[in-house]
Amino acid sequence: MNWQTVCEGLSATDRYCASVEVSGVEYDSRRVRRGDVFVAMRGEATDGNRYLEAAIAKGASAVVTDSREAYERLRREHVDVGTALVERGRRALAEVSSAVMGHPERDIALCAVTGTNGKTTTAFLLEAMLRSVGRKCVLIGTIETHVGEEVRVSPHTTPESRDVLEIFADGVKAGATEAVMEMSSHALEQERVWGLPVDVAMFTNLTQDHLDYHGTMEKYFAAKARLFVGVGAPAPRVAVINGDDGFGRRLIGENRQSHLMRYGLETLSGDYRAEDVQLHAGETRFIFKTPNGDAPIRSSLTGRVNVYNLLAACCAALARGLRLDEIEAGAASGAQVPGRFEVVPSSHDLTVVVDYAHTDDALRNLISLARELVSERGGRVITLFGCGGDRDKTKRPRMGRAAGEGSDLVVLTSDNPRSEDPMMIIEEALVGVRETAVRCIVEQDRAAAIEIAIHAAKVGDIVLIAGKGHEKVQILRDGTVPFDDGAVAAGVLREIA
């Protein structure tokens, strides 16, 4: 593709349309190949403009920069390189990537889900429903990325726009017509999803998280709300919003452009509701009530929180044209979501569950579900958790309080401490635990803590290993090491057997 053609769709304040051909896009100079456009932008951690010369040395045919100084230097010293000056580097990255890759976002119907909790499960459920009627899908989320039948590792919940568009392009080549994405508040705020036309937008809930980045709940909510007005694209055609959530009700009140589908368990909160809810270990049943008919829903997912996730996915599936009977079949076909109330296989009567719960609200929901499951057999809830380092510190005592209020025994340990001292993090969480009367064991070493929690359990108890879920590493001050909660727990269970 000629650089001049790319420039036609670029919101640039100045440009030099050298007659060069471009074949790819990169924002990391280490990945640049001959013929690429290098988009240099100022980010949170570094400034891509520091690597212009390295990108050109590797063969970049054109450069987009958000620095006037860099742009003028390029015009003087590299007259054979196409150049463009932009105000917002991330927007330019999306525009250039879309043009060079042939606008794959136009050939795929996108459903996007945002919220504090439930994004991953809702995305997996919706993809399962779409696939159950023969539609090929792209899935982009926290745990993994799907391109048709191919499964890839997800380095981020929501990647940069260039990477999203490349996944979409691969999906279109594989015959995909649908895409389901988790959209994090960071990605919406930073405009990593700029220009993506969302057909169906879903909102699960909003509870305290990421205040280390957003600062206040109002700013956190404002970032999530951007999905429903469009980020460099029109507002979604359909907005699927949890009417039982306070912030969801605010979104409903502010909705002016999208067709609204309110869901919930409370009669006044949802036009799409769950009635006659039956919760059992390994099974959830309810009647999906809609303005145009009802459907019995059965899923292998467990707990009240998953009723909400199922409702969101059912509504989005309806919006994408599935019939009620197809949604019923699709919900029943949904597989276990890795690291979301994932029961560790065991040869004896000890129940050990790995879950990603890493906020006080998610931890409270998880413990409440476990309490329901053990109540009939008189068992106890043993909760192991930790708090992440270099993240919102204010939620640490809140998590401690949530764990202590619902559990019979708490094992407090390290999560991903990152650059912080693990024991300092534990001490901050311990403040909340001490506000309750629960017995608490502190063990910094997570593997040893898992062993302690499982050995403390008796038949009829549930051991909850919370915080890391699907993750396969632990991030420490000195680097990243392999660590899998499920694998460590399985090893302890084998030793006991």
GROMACS .gro file of C-alpha atoms in nm:
model
  497
    1MET     CA    1   0.000   0.000   0.000
    2ASN     CA    2   0.126   0.349  -0.081
    3TRP     CA    3   0.198   0.576   0.213
    4GLN     CA    4  -0.007   0.855   0.055
    5THR     CA    5  -0.317   0.633   0.062
    6VAL     CA    6  -0.261   0.564   0.432
    7CYS     CA    7  -0.228   0.937   0.500
    8GLU     CA    8  -0.573   1.004   0.354
    9GLY     CA    9  -0.739   0.840   0.655
   10LEU     CA   10  -0.498   0.976   0.916
   11SER     CA   11  -0.593   1.265   1.146
   12ALA     CA   12  -0.258   1.442   1.111
   13THR     CA   13  -0.168   1.805   1.180
   14ASP     CA   14   0.117   1.787   0.928
   15ARG     CA   15   0.251   1.522   0.693
   16TYR     CA   16   0.509   1.447   0.427
   17CYS     CA   17   0.371   1.196   0.180
   18ALA     CA   18   0.689   1.050   0.037
   19SER     CA   19   0.620   0.802  -0.243
   20VAL     CA   20   0.695   0.489  -0.044
   21GLU     CA   21   0.520   0.156  -0.006
   22VAL     CA   22   0.422   0.028   0.338
   23SER     CA   23   0.335  -0.327   0.432
   24GLY     CA   24   0.292  -0.338   0.811
   25VAL     CA   25   0.255  -0.135   1.130
   26GLU     CA   26   0.453  -0.145   1.455
   27TYR     CA   27   0.472   0.063   1.774
   28ASP     CA   28   0.766  -0.136   1.918
   29SER     CA   29   1.091  -0.055   1.736
   30ARG     CA   30   1.228  -0.401   1.819
   31ARG     CA   31   0.963  -0.560   1.599
   32VAL     CA   32   0.997  -0.329   1.299
   33ARG     CA   33   1.059  -0.494   0.961
   34ARG     CA   34   1.143  -0.343   0.625
   35GLY     CA   35   0.843  -0.159   0.482
   36ASP     CA   36   0.666  -0.102   0.815
   37VAL     CA   37   0.508   0.216   0.943
   38PHE     CA   38   0.651   0.292   1.288
   39VAL     CA   39   0.408   0.477   1.517
   40ALA     CA   40   0.605   0.659   1.786
   41MET     CA   41   0.386   0.767   2.077
   42ARG     CA   42   0.431   0.885   2.433
   43GLY     CA   43   0.306   0.616   2.672
   44GLU     CA   44   0.278   0.566   3.046
   45ALA     CA   45   0.614   0.389   3.079
   46THR     CA   46   0.824   0.516   2.788
   47ASP     CA   47   0.830   0.746   2.486
   48GLY     CA   48   0.841   0.574   2.148
   49ASN     CA   49   1.002   0.884   1.997
   50ARG     CA   50   1.328   0.779   2.162
   51TYR     CA   51   1.347   0.487   1.919
   52LEU     CA   52   1.287   0.658   1.584
   53GLU     CA   53   1.639   0.608   1.457
   54ALA     CA   54   1.635   0.240   1.557
   55ALA     CA   55   1.309   0.188   1.367
   56ILE     CA   56   1.442   0.359   1.055
   57ALA     CA   57   1.766   0.161   1.075
   58LYS     CA   58   1.555  -0.158   1.072
   59GLY     CA   59   1.380  -0.051   0.754
   60ALA     CA   60   1.073   0.154   0.849
   61SER     CA   61   0.937   0.321   0.535
   62ALA     CA   62   0.724   0.574   0.723
   63VAL     CA   63   0.701   0.719   1.072
   64VAL     CA   64   0.407   0.868   1.262
   65THR     CA   65   0.502   1.076   1.565
   66ASP     CA   66   0.324   1.278   1.832
   67SER     CA   67   0.635   1.496   1.884
   68ARG     CA   68   0.678   1.810   1.669
   69GLU     CA   69   1.049   1.818   1.747
   70ALA     CA   70   1.089   1.462   1.624
   71TYR     CA   71   0.878   1.535   1.316
   72GLU     CA   72   1.088   1.834   1.213
   73ARG     CA   73   1.410   1.639   1.266
   74LEU     CA   74   1.278   1.358   1.047
   75ARG     CA   75   1.190   1.604   0.770
   76ARG     CA   76   1.545   1.739   0.776
   77GLU     CA   77   1.742   1.417   0.816
   78HIS     CA   78   1.527   1.145   0.650
   79VAL     CA   79   1.368   1.294   0.339
   80ASP     CA   80   1.314   0.947   0.192
   81VAL     CA   81   1.091   0.840   0.482
   82GLY     CA   82   0.718   0.919   0.488
   83THR     CA   83   0.630   1.119   0.798
   84ALA     CA   84   0.321   1.243   0.977
   85LEU     CA   85   0.269   1.454   1.288
   86VAL     CA   86  -0.033   1.374   1.505
   87GLU     CA   87  -0.171   1.505   1.832
   88ARG     CA   88  -0.269   1.165   1.976
   89GLY     CA   89  -0.040   0.872   1.907
   90ARG     CA   90  -0.284   0.596   2.007
   91ARG     CA   91  -0.555   0.728   1.780
   92ALA     CA   92  -0.306   0.741   1.496
   93LEU     CA   93  -0.194   0.385   1.569
   94ALA     CA   94  -0.554   0.268   1.528
   95GLU     CA   95  -0.610   0.468   1.208
   96VAL     CA   96  -0.286   0.355   1.043
   97SER     CA   97  -0.332  -0.008   1.148
   98SER     CA   98  -0.687  -0.018   1.016
   99ALA     CA   99  -0.581   0.124   0.679
  100VAL     CA  100  -0.276  -0.098   0.630
  101MET     CA  101  -0.461  -0.412   0.739
  102GLY     CA  102  -0.757  -0.345   0.511
  103HIS     CA  103  -1.014  -0.236   0.774
  104PRO     CA  104  -1.090  -0.581   0.921
  105GLU     CA  105  -1.312  -0.423   1.189
  106ARG     CA  106  -1.568  -0.354   0.914
  107ASP     CA  107  -1.603  -0.725   0.835
  108ILE     CA  108  -1.670  -0.851   1.186
  109ALA     CA  109  -1.956  -0.783   1.432
  110LEU     CA  110  -1.809  -0.683   1.768
  111CYS     CA  111  -1.962  -0.747   2.112
  112ALA     CA  112  -1.770  -0.578   2.395
  113VAL     CA  113  -1.808  -0.633   2.769
  114THR     CA  114  -1.686  -0.406   3.048
  115GLY     CA  115  -1.727  -0.397   3.426
  116THR     CA  116  -1.525  -0.487   3.736
  117ASN     CA  117  -1.628  -0.850   3.772
  118GLY     CA  118  -1.767  -1.106   3.530
  119LYS     CA  119  -1.616  -0.983   3.204
  120THR     CA  120  -1.424  -1.302   3.128
  121THR     CA  121  -1.705  -1.542   3.212
  122THR     CA  122  -1.960  -1.336   3.018
  123ALA     CA  123  -1.731  -1.325   2.714
  124PHE     CA  124  -1.672  -1.702   2.725
  125LEU     CA  125  -2.046  -1.768   2.758
  126LEU     CA  126  -2.139  -1.543   2.467
  127GLU     CA  127  -1.872  -1.696   2.245
  128ALA     CA  128  -2.003  -2.045   2.332
  129MET     CA  129  -2.356  -1.941   2.235
  130LEU     CA  130  -2.244  -1.791   1.904
  131ARG     CA  131  -2.030  -2.094   1.822
  132SER     CA  132  -2.316  -2.330   1.908
  133VAL     CA  133  -2.512  -2.199   1.607
  134GLY     CA  134  -2.213  -2.237   1.374
  135ARG     CA  135  -2.073  -1.885   1.377
  136LYS     CA  136  -1.695  -1.853   1.368
  137CYS     CA  137  -1.564  -1.620   1.637
  138VAL     CA  138  -1.274  -1.417   1.762
  139LEU     CA  139  -1.242  -1.388   2.143
  140ILE     CA  140  -1.004  -1.139   2.306
  141GLY     CA  141  -0.980  -1.140   2.685
  142THR     CA  142  -0.789  -1.180   3.008
  143ILE     CA  143  -0.726  -1.553   2.992
  144GLU     CA  144  -0.670  -1.626   2.624
  145THR     CA  145  -0.742  -1.520   2.268
  146HIS     CA  146  -0.936  -1.734   2.020
  147VAL     CA  147  -0.910  -1.698   1.644
  148GLY     CA  148  -1.157  -1.950   1.509
  149GLU     CA  149  -1.030  -2.281   1.647
  150GLU     CA  150  -0.685  -2.145   1.736
  151VAL     CA  151  -0.608  -2.056   2.098
  152ARG     CA  152  -0.343  -1.792   2.174
  153VAL     CA  153  -0.198  -1.647   2.494
  154SER     CA  154  -0.341  -1.310   2.601
  155PRO     CA  155  -0.066  -1.080   2.733
  156HIS     CA  156  -0.324  -0.813   2.827
  157THR     CA  157  -0.699  -0.802   2.886
  158THR     CA  158  -0.728  -0.551   2.600
  159PRO     CA  159  -0.424  -0.521   2.367
  160GLU     CA  160  -0.315  -0.214   2.171
  161SER     CA  161  -0.531  -0.131   1.869
  162ARG     CA  162  -0.271  -0.256   1.623
  163ASP     CA  163  -0.272  -0.600   1.788
  164VAL     CA  164  -0.652  -0.612   1.810
  165LEU     CA  165  -0.682  -0.530   1.441
  166GLU     CA  166  -0.426  -0.794   1.349
  167ILE     CA  167  -0.630  -1.052   1.543
  168PHE     CA  168  -0.943  -0.934   1.363
  169ALA     CA  169  -0.765  -0.962   1.027
  170ASP     CA  170  -0.654  -1.317   1.111
  171GLY     CA  171  -1.010  -1.394   1.218
  172VAL     CA  172  -1.160  -1.264   0.894
  173LYS     CA  173  -0.914  -1.480   0.696
  174ALA     CA  174  -1.027  -1.780   0.903
  175GLY     CA  175  -1.392  -1.705   0.825
  176ALA     CA  176  -1.489  -1.536   1.152
  177THR     CA  177  -1.792  -1.306   1.141
  178GLU     CA  178  -1.822  -1.237   1.516
  179ALA     CA  179  -1.586  -1.098   1.779
  180VAL     CA  180  -1.626  -1.088   2.157
  181MET     CA  181  -1.391  -0.864   2.357
  182GLU     CA  182  -1.330  -0.770   2.715
  183MET     CA  183  -1.270  -0.394   2.731
  184SER     CA  184  -1.085  -0.285   3.044
  185SER     CA  185  -1.115   0.063   3.193
  186HIS     CA  186  -0.746   0.122   3.114
  187ALA     CA  187  -0.800   0.040   2.746
  188LEU     CA  188  -1.106   0.264   2.722
  189GLU     CA  189  -0.932   0.552   2.901
  190GLN     CA  190  -0.612   0.516   2.697
  191GLU     CA  191  -0.808   0.476   2.370
  192ARG     CA  192  -0.652   0.142   2.285
  193VAL     CA  193  -0.989   0.057   2.127
  194TRP     CA  194  -1.010   0.375   1.918
  195GLY     CA  195  -1.226   0.345   1.608
  196LEU     CA  196  -1.361  -0.004   1.682
  197PRO     CA  197  -1.732  -0.013   1.588
  198VAL     CA  198  -1.911  -0.196   1.872
  199ASP     CA  199  -2.241  -0.357   1.779
  200VAL     CA  200  -2.338  -0.481   2.129
  201ALA     CA  201  -2.192  -0.332   2.450
  202MET     CA  202  -2.236  -0.508   2.786
  203PHE     CA  203  -2.194  -0.372   3.140
  204THR     CA  204  -2.167  -0.622   3.427
  205ASN     CA  205  -2.113  -0.415   3.745
  206LEU     CA  206  -1.876  -0.166   3.906
  207THR     CA  207  -1.702  -0.208   4.241
  208GLN     CA  208  -1.379  -0.064   4.377
  209ASP     CA  209  -1.071  -0.157   4.175
  210HIS     CA  210  -0.790   0.015   3.983
  211LEU     CA  211  -0.809   0.333   4.191
  212ASP     CA  212  -0.429   0.339   4.181
  213TYR     CA  213  -0.476   0.435   3.814
  214HIS     CA  214  -0.811   0.618   3.798
  215GLY     CA  215  -0.793   0.790   4.138
  216THR     CA  216  -1.166   0.797   4.216
  217MET     CA  217  -1.472   0.581   4.153
  218GLU     CA  218  -1.619   0.862   3.942
  219LYS     CA  219  -1.322   0.856   3.707
  220TYR     CA  220  -1.327   0.475   3.703
  221PHE     CA  221  -1.696   0.485   3.608
  222ALA     CA  222  -1.634   0.752   3.343
  223ALA     CA  223  -1.374   0.529   3.178
  224LYS     CA  224  -1.616   0.234   3.165
  225ALA     CA  225  -1.896   0.459   3.038
  226ARG     CA  226  -1.694   0.554   2.729
  227LEU     CA  227  -1.784   0.218   2.577
  228PHE     CA  228  -2.149   0.325   2.561
  229VAL     CA  229  -2.093   0.652   2.375
  230GLY     CA  230  -1.830   0.515   2.136
  231VAL     CA  231  -1.452   0.556   2.139
  232GLY     CA  232  -1.375   0.712   1.802
  233ALA     CA  233  -1.677   0.530   1.659
  234PRO     CA  234  -2.057   0.561   1.681
  235ALA     CA  235  -2.237   0.450   1.997
  236PRO     CA  236  -2.318   0.077   2.009
  237ARG     CA  237  -2.634  -0.038   1.835
  238VAL     CA  238  -2.741  -0.224   2.153
  239ALA     CA  239  -2.653  -0.159   2.519
  240VAL     CA  240  -2.692  -0.457   2.757
  241ILE     CA  241  -2.679  -0.320   3.113
  242ASN     CA  242  -2.716  -0.470   3.461
  243GLY     CA  243  -3.012  -0.288   3.613
  244ASP     CA  244  -2.944  -0.430   3.960
  245ASP     CA  245  -2.612  -0.242   3.981
  246GLY     CA  246  -2.612   0.119   4.097
  247PHE     CA  247  -2.366   0.232   3.832
  248GLY     CA  248  -2.560   0.028   3.578
  249ARG     CA  249  -2.871   0.230   3.659
  250ARG     CA  250  -2.672   0.547   3.597
  251LEU     CA  251  -2.570   0.417   3.255
  252ILE     CA  252  -2.931   0.331   3.181
  253GLY     CA  253  -3.037   0.685   3.272
  254GLU     CA  254  -2.767   0.835   3.049
  255ASN     CA  255  -2.839   0.611   2.749
  256ARG     CA  256  -2.972   0.814   2.458
  257GLN     CA  257  -2.844   0.647   2.140
  258SER     CA  258  -2.847   0.268   2.180
  259HIS     CA  259  -3.131   0.018   2.196
  260LEU     CA  260  -3.143  -0.069   2.566
  261MET     CA  261  -3.164  -0.421   2.711
  262ARG     CA  262  -3.184  -0.407   3.093
  263TYR     CA  263  -3.120  -0.730   3.277
  264GLY     CA  264  -3.135  -0.831   3.642
  265LEU     CA  265  -3.286  -1.047   3.911
  266GLU     CA  266  -3.501  -0.770   4.057
  267THR     CA  267  -3.836  -0.726   3.879
  268LEU     CA  268  -3.811  -0.348   3.850
  269SER     CA  269  -3.450  -0.352   3.727
  270GLY     CA  270  -3.476  -0.569   3.418
  271ASP     CA  271  -3.689  -0.626   3.112
  272TYR     CA  272  -3.478  -0.943   3.078
  273ARG     CA  273  -3.484  -1.133   3.406
  274ALA     CA  274  -3.401  -1.460   3.574
  275GLU     CA  275  -3.689  -1.620   3.762
  276ASP     CA  276  -3.722  -1.948   3.952
  277VAL     CA  277  -3.345  -1.951   4.011
  278GLN     CA  278  -3.207  -2.284   4.134
  279LEU     CA  279  -2.845  -2.299   4.247
  280HIS     CA  280  -2.655  -2.623   4.305
  281ALA     CA  281  -2.291  -2.727   4.302
  282GLY     CA  282  -2.196  -2.759   3.937
  283GLU     CA  283  -2.535  -2.646   3.808
  284THR     CA  284  -2.744  -2.331   3.776
  285ARG     CA  285  -3.101  -2.323   3.643
  286PHE     CA  286  -3.347  -2.038   3.586
  287ILE     CA  287  -3.619  -1.917   3.353
  288PHE     CA  288  -3.495  -1.645   3.119
  289LYS     CA  289  -3.788  -1.400   3.102
  290THR     CA  290  -3.798  -1.167   2.802
  291PRO     CA  291  -4.060  -0.935   2.651
  292ASN     CA  292  -4.095  -1.183   2.364
  293GLY     CA  293  -4.102  -1.517   2.543
  294ASP     CA  294  -3.922  -1.729   2.799
  295ALA     CA  295  -3.652  -1.998   2.790
  296PRO     CA  296  -3.527  -2.246   3.054
  297ILE     CA  297  -3.154  -2.194   3.107
  298ARG     CA  298  -2.925  -2.460   3.250
  299SER     CA  299  -2.550  -2.413   3.295
  300SER     CA  300  -2.267  -2.600   3.464
  301LEU     CA  301  -2.152  -2.271   3.616
  302THR     CA  302  -2.223  -2.227   3.984
  303GLY     CA  303  -2.367  -1.943   4.191
  304ARG     CA  304  -2.578  -1.629   4.187
  305VAL     CA  305  -2.301  -1.419   4.033
  306ASN     CA  306  -2.306  -1.646   3.729
  307VAL     CA  307  -2.680  -1.592   3.690
  308TYR     CA  308  -2.589  -1.230   3.610
  309ASN     CA  309  -2.314  -1.339   3.371
  310LEU     CA  310  -2.555  -1.576   3.196
  311LEU     CA  311  -2.819  -1.304   3.169
  312ALA     CA  312  -2.573  -1.063   3.008
  313ALA     CA  313  -2.461  -1.326   2.757
  314CYS     CA  314  -2.821  -1.431   2.681
  315CYS     CA  315  -2.920  -1.071   2.611
  316ALA     CA  316  -2.620  -1.014   2.385
  317ALA     CA  317  -2.693  -1.339   2.200
  318LEU     CA  318  -3.050  -1.221   2.141
  319ALA     CA  319  -2.913  -0.891   2.011
  320ARG     CA  320  -2.693  -1.085   1.770
  321GLY     CA  321  -2.996  -1.266   1.630
  322LEU     CA  322  -3.006  -1.599   1.817
  323ARG     CA  323  -3.345  -1.749   1.896
  324LEU     CA  324  -3.441  -1.838   2.253
  325ASP     CA  325  -3.410  -2.212   2.187
  326GLU     CA  326  -3.062  -2.157   2.043
  327ILE     CA  327  -2.963  -1.957   2.351
  328GLU     CA  328  -3.093  -2.238   2.573
  329ALA     CA  329  -2.877  -2.492   2.387
  330GLY     CA  330  -2.576  -2.260   2.379
  331ALA     CA  331  -2.586  -2.194   2.754
  332ALA     CA  332  -2.591  -2.566   2.823
  333SER     CA  333  -2.287  -2.617   2.599
  334GLY     CA  334  -2.069  -2.356   2.771
  335ALA     CA  335  -1.740  -2.492   2.906
  336GLN     CA  336  -1.573  -2.419   3.240
  337VAL     CA  337  -1.392  -2.085   3.233
  338PRO     CA  338  -1.030  -2.137   3.349
  339GLY     CA  339  -0.964  -1.994   3.692
  340ARG     CA  340  -1.328  -1.902   3.760
  341PHE     CA  341  -1.460  -2.124   4.043
  342GLU     CA  342  -1.245  -2.401   3.898
  343VAL     CA  343  -1.260  -2.714   4.110
  344VAL     CA  344  -0.922  -2.889   4.142
  345PRO     CA  345  -0.962  -3.263   4.060
  346SER     CA  346  -0.932  -3.479   4.367
  347SER     CA  347  -0.961  -3.850   4.443
  348HIS     CA  348  -1.118  -3.794   4.785
  349ASP     CA  349  -1.379  -3.574   4.954
  350LEU     CA  350  -1.187  -3.249   4.979
  351THR     CA  351  -1.318  -2.962   4.764
  352VAL     CA  352  -1.052  -2.714   4.654
  353VAL     CA  353  -1.149  -2.425   4.428
  354VAL     CA  354  -0.922  -2.184   4.235
  355ASP     CA  355  -1.073  -1.846   4.153
  356TYR     CA  356  -0.952  -1.512   4.013
  357ALA     CA  357  -1.137  -1.305   4.278
  358HIS     CA  358  -0.903  -1.012   4.348
  359THR     CA  359  -1.136  -0.739   4.475
  360ASP     CA  360  -1.332  -0.728   4.799
  361ASP     CA  361  -1.663  -0.756   4.613
  362ALA     CA  362  -1.548  -1.055   4.407
  363LEU     CA  363  -1.406  -1.220   4.720
  364ARG     CA  364  -1.733  -1.165   4.905
  365ASN     CA  365  -1.931  -1.320   4.617
  366LEU     CA  366  -1.696  -1.617   4.602
  367ILE     CA  367  -1.717  -1.685   4.975
  368SER     CA  368  -2.095  -1.644   4.972
  369LEU     CA  369  -2.122  -1.905   4.697
  370ALA     CA  370  -1.897  -2.144   4.891
  371ARG     CA  371  -2.107  -2.088   5.205
  372GLU     CA  372  -2.421  -2.191   5.016
  373LEU     CA  373  -2.254  -2.511   4.897
  374VAL     CA  374  -2.127  -2.621   5.240
  375SER     CA  375  -2.434  -2.520   5.441
  376GLU     CA  376  -2.622  -2.845   5.374
  377ARG     CA  377  -2.334  -3.063   5.492
  378GLY     CA  378  -2.219  -2.848   5.784
  379GLY     CA  379  -1.880  -2.776   5.632
  380ARG     CA  380  -1.647  -2.480   5.673
  381VAL     CA  381  -1.513  -2.222   5.427
  382ILE     CA  382  -1.135  -2.184   5.430
  383THR     CA  383  -1.019  -1.884   5.228
  384LEU     CA  384  -0.664  -1.824   5.107
  385PHE     CA  385  -0.594  -1.486   4.950
  386GLY     CA  386  -0.335  -1.214   4.899
  387CYS     CA  387  -0.328  -0.867   4.745
  388GLY     CA  388  -0.137  -0.750   4.439
  389GLY     CA  389   0.156  -0.514   4.471
  390ASP     CA  390   0.183  -0.181   4.284
  391ARG     CA  391  -0.197  -0.167   4.272
  392ASP     CA  392  -0.477   0.007   4.462
  393LYS     CA  393  -0.369  -0.010   4.828
  394THR     CA  394  -0.703   0.104   4.967
  395LYS     CA  395  -0.871  -0.224   4.875
  396ARG     CA  396  -0.629  -0.436   5.082
  397PRO     CA  397  -0.802  -0.394   5.422
  398ARG     CA  398  -1.138  -0.419   5.242
  399MET     CA  399  -1.035  -0.757   5.102
  400GLY     CA  400  -0.917  -0.866   5.445
  401ARG     CA  401  -1.251  -0.769   5.597
  402ALA     CA  402  -1.445  -0.949   5.321
  403ALA     CA  403  -1.242  -1.266   5.374
  404GLY     CA  404  -1.278  -1.255   5.750
  405GLU     CA  405  -1.651  -1.183   5.756
  406GLY     CA  406  -1.747  -1.485   5.545
  407SER     CA  407  -1.485  -1.748   5.624
  408ASP     CA  408  -1.423  -1.992   5.908
  409LEU     CA  409  -1.048  -1.977   5.855
  410VAL     CA  410  -0.836  -1.732   5.656
  411VAL     CA  411  -0.488  -1.804   5.523
  412LEU     CA  412  -0.327  -1.474   5.425
  413THR     CA  413  -0.038  -1.497   5.181
  414SER     CA  414   0.140  -1.326   4.894
  415ASP     CA  415  -0.021  -1.271   4.552
  416ASN     CA  416   0.184  -1.083   4.289
  417PRO     CA  417   0.384  -0.844   4.510
  418ARG     CA  418   0.571  -0.695   4.214
  419SER     CA  419   0.810  -0.426   4.344
  420GLU     CA  420   0.660  -0.410   4.695
  421ASP     CA  421   0.763  -0.596   5.011
  422PRO     CA  422   0.523  -0.893   5.039
  423MET     CA  423   0.498  -0.867   5.418
  424MET     CA  424   0.405  -0.498   5.399
  425ILE     CA  425   0.116  -0.589   5.168
  426ILE     CA  426   0.009  -0.869   5.402
  427GLU     CA  427   0.015  -0.633   5.702
  428GLU     CA  428  -0.217  -0.390   5.520
  429ALA     CA  429  -0.464  -0.669   5.438
  430LEU     CA  430  -0.436  -0.803   5.793
  431VAL     CA  431  -0.586  -0.478   5.925
  432GLY     CA  432  -0.918  -0.574   5.768
  433VAL     CA  433  -0.902  -0.938   5.879
  434ARG     CA  434  -0.847  -0.827   6.240
  435GLU     CA  435  -1.175  -0.632   6.230
  436THR     CA  436  -1.345  -0.973   6.229
  437ALA     CA  437  -1.328  -1.259   6.477
  438VAL     CA  438  -1.199  -1.516   6.227
  439ARG     CA  439  -0.885  -1.719   6.291
  440CYS     CA  440  -0.610  -1.615   6.049
  441ILE     CA  441  -0.284  -1.786   5.954
  442VAL     CA  442  -0.016  -1.576   5.784
  443GLU     CA  443   0.228  -1.748   5.548
  444GLN     CA  444   0.416  -1.536   5.296
  445ASP     CA  445   0.521  -1.827   5.074
  446ARG     CA  446   0.216  -1.896   4.855
  447ALA     CA  447   0.296  -2.263   4.790
  448ALA     CA  448   0.337  -2.327   5.162
  449ALA     CA  449   0.016  -2.134   5.230
  450ILE     CA  450  -0.178  -2.351   4.986
  451GLU     CA  451  -0.047  -2.659   5.163
  452ILE     CA  452  -0.152  -2.519   5.501
  453ALA     CA  453  -0.503  -2.435   5.379
  454ILE     CA  454  -0.564  -2.778   5.226
  455HIS     CA  455  -0.422  -2.967   5.524
  456ALA     CA  456  -0.656  -2.766   5.751
  457ALA     CA  457  -0.962  -2.890   5.558
  458LYS     CA  458  -1.184  -3.179   5.655
  459VAL     CA  459  -1.447  -3.370   5.459
  460GLY     CA  460  -1.734  -3.132   5.381
  461ASP     CA  461  -1.516  -2.817   5.381
  462ILE     CA  462  -1.436  -2.596   5.082
  463VAL     CA  463  -1.091  -2.445   5.037
  464LEU     CA  464  -1.092  -2.128   4.825
  465ILE     CA  465  -0.761  -2.028   4.665
  466ALA     CA  466  -0.834  -1.673   4.551
  467GLY     CA  467  -0.662  -1.400   4.357
  468LYS     CA  468  -0.462  -1.551   4.071
  469GLY     CA  469  -0.706  -1.789   3.904
  470HIS     CA  470  -0.584  -1.877   3.554
  471GLU     CA  471  -0.240  -1.714   3.596
  472LYS     CA  472   0.063  -1.935   3.548
  473VAL     CA  473   0.329  -1.705   3.699
  474GLN     CA  474   0.397  -1.506   4.013
  475ILE     CA  475   0.542  -1.156   3.972
  476LEU     CA  476   0.806  -1.078   4.233
  477ARG     CA  477   1.045  -0.789   4.291
  478ASP     CA  478   1.330  -0.990   4.139
  479GLY     CA  479   1.138  -1.113   3.836
  480THR     CA  480   0.862  -1.346   3.722
  481VAL     CA  481   0.859  -1.712   3.823
  482PRO     CA  482   0.633  -2.000   3.712
  483PHE     CA  483   0.343  -2.051   3.953
  484ASP     CA  484   0.007  -2.219   3.903
  485ASP     CA  485  -0.238  -2.226   4.197
  486GLY     CA  486  -0.424  -2.523   4.050
  487ALA     CA  487  -0.109  -2.727   3.989
  488VAL     CA  488   0.026  -2.658   4.339
  489ALA     CA  489  -0.309  -2.754   4.496
  490ALA     CA  490  -0.330  -3.071   4.284
  491GLY     CA  491   0.016  -3.170   4.405
  492VAL     CA  492  -0.085  -3.128   4.769
  493LEU     CA  493  -0.402  -3.333   4.713
  494ARG     CA  494  -0.199  -3.614   4.553
  495GLU     CA  495   0.034  -3.622   4.854
  496ILE     CA  496  -0.263  -3.644   5.091
  497ALA     CA  497  -0.417  -3.926   4.887
   0.00000   0.00000   0.00000
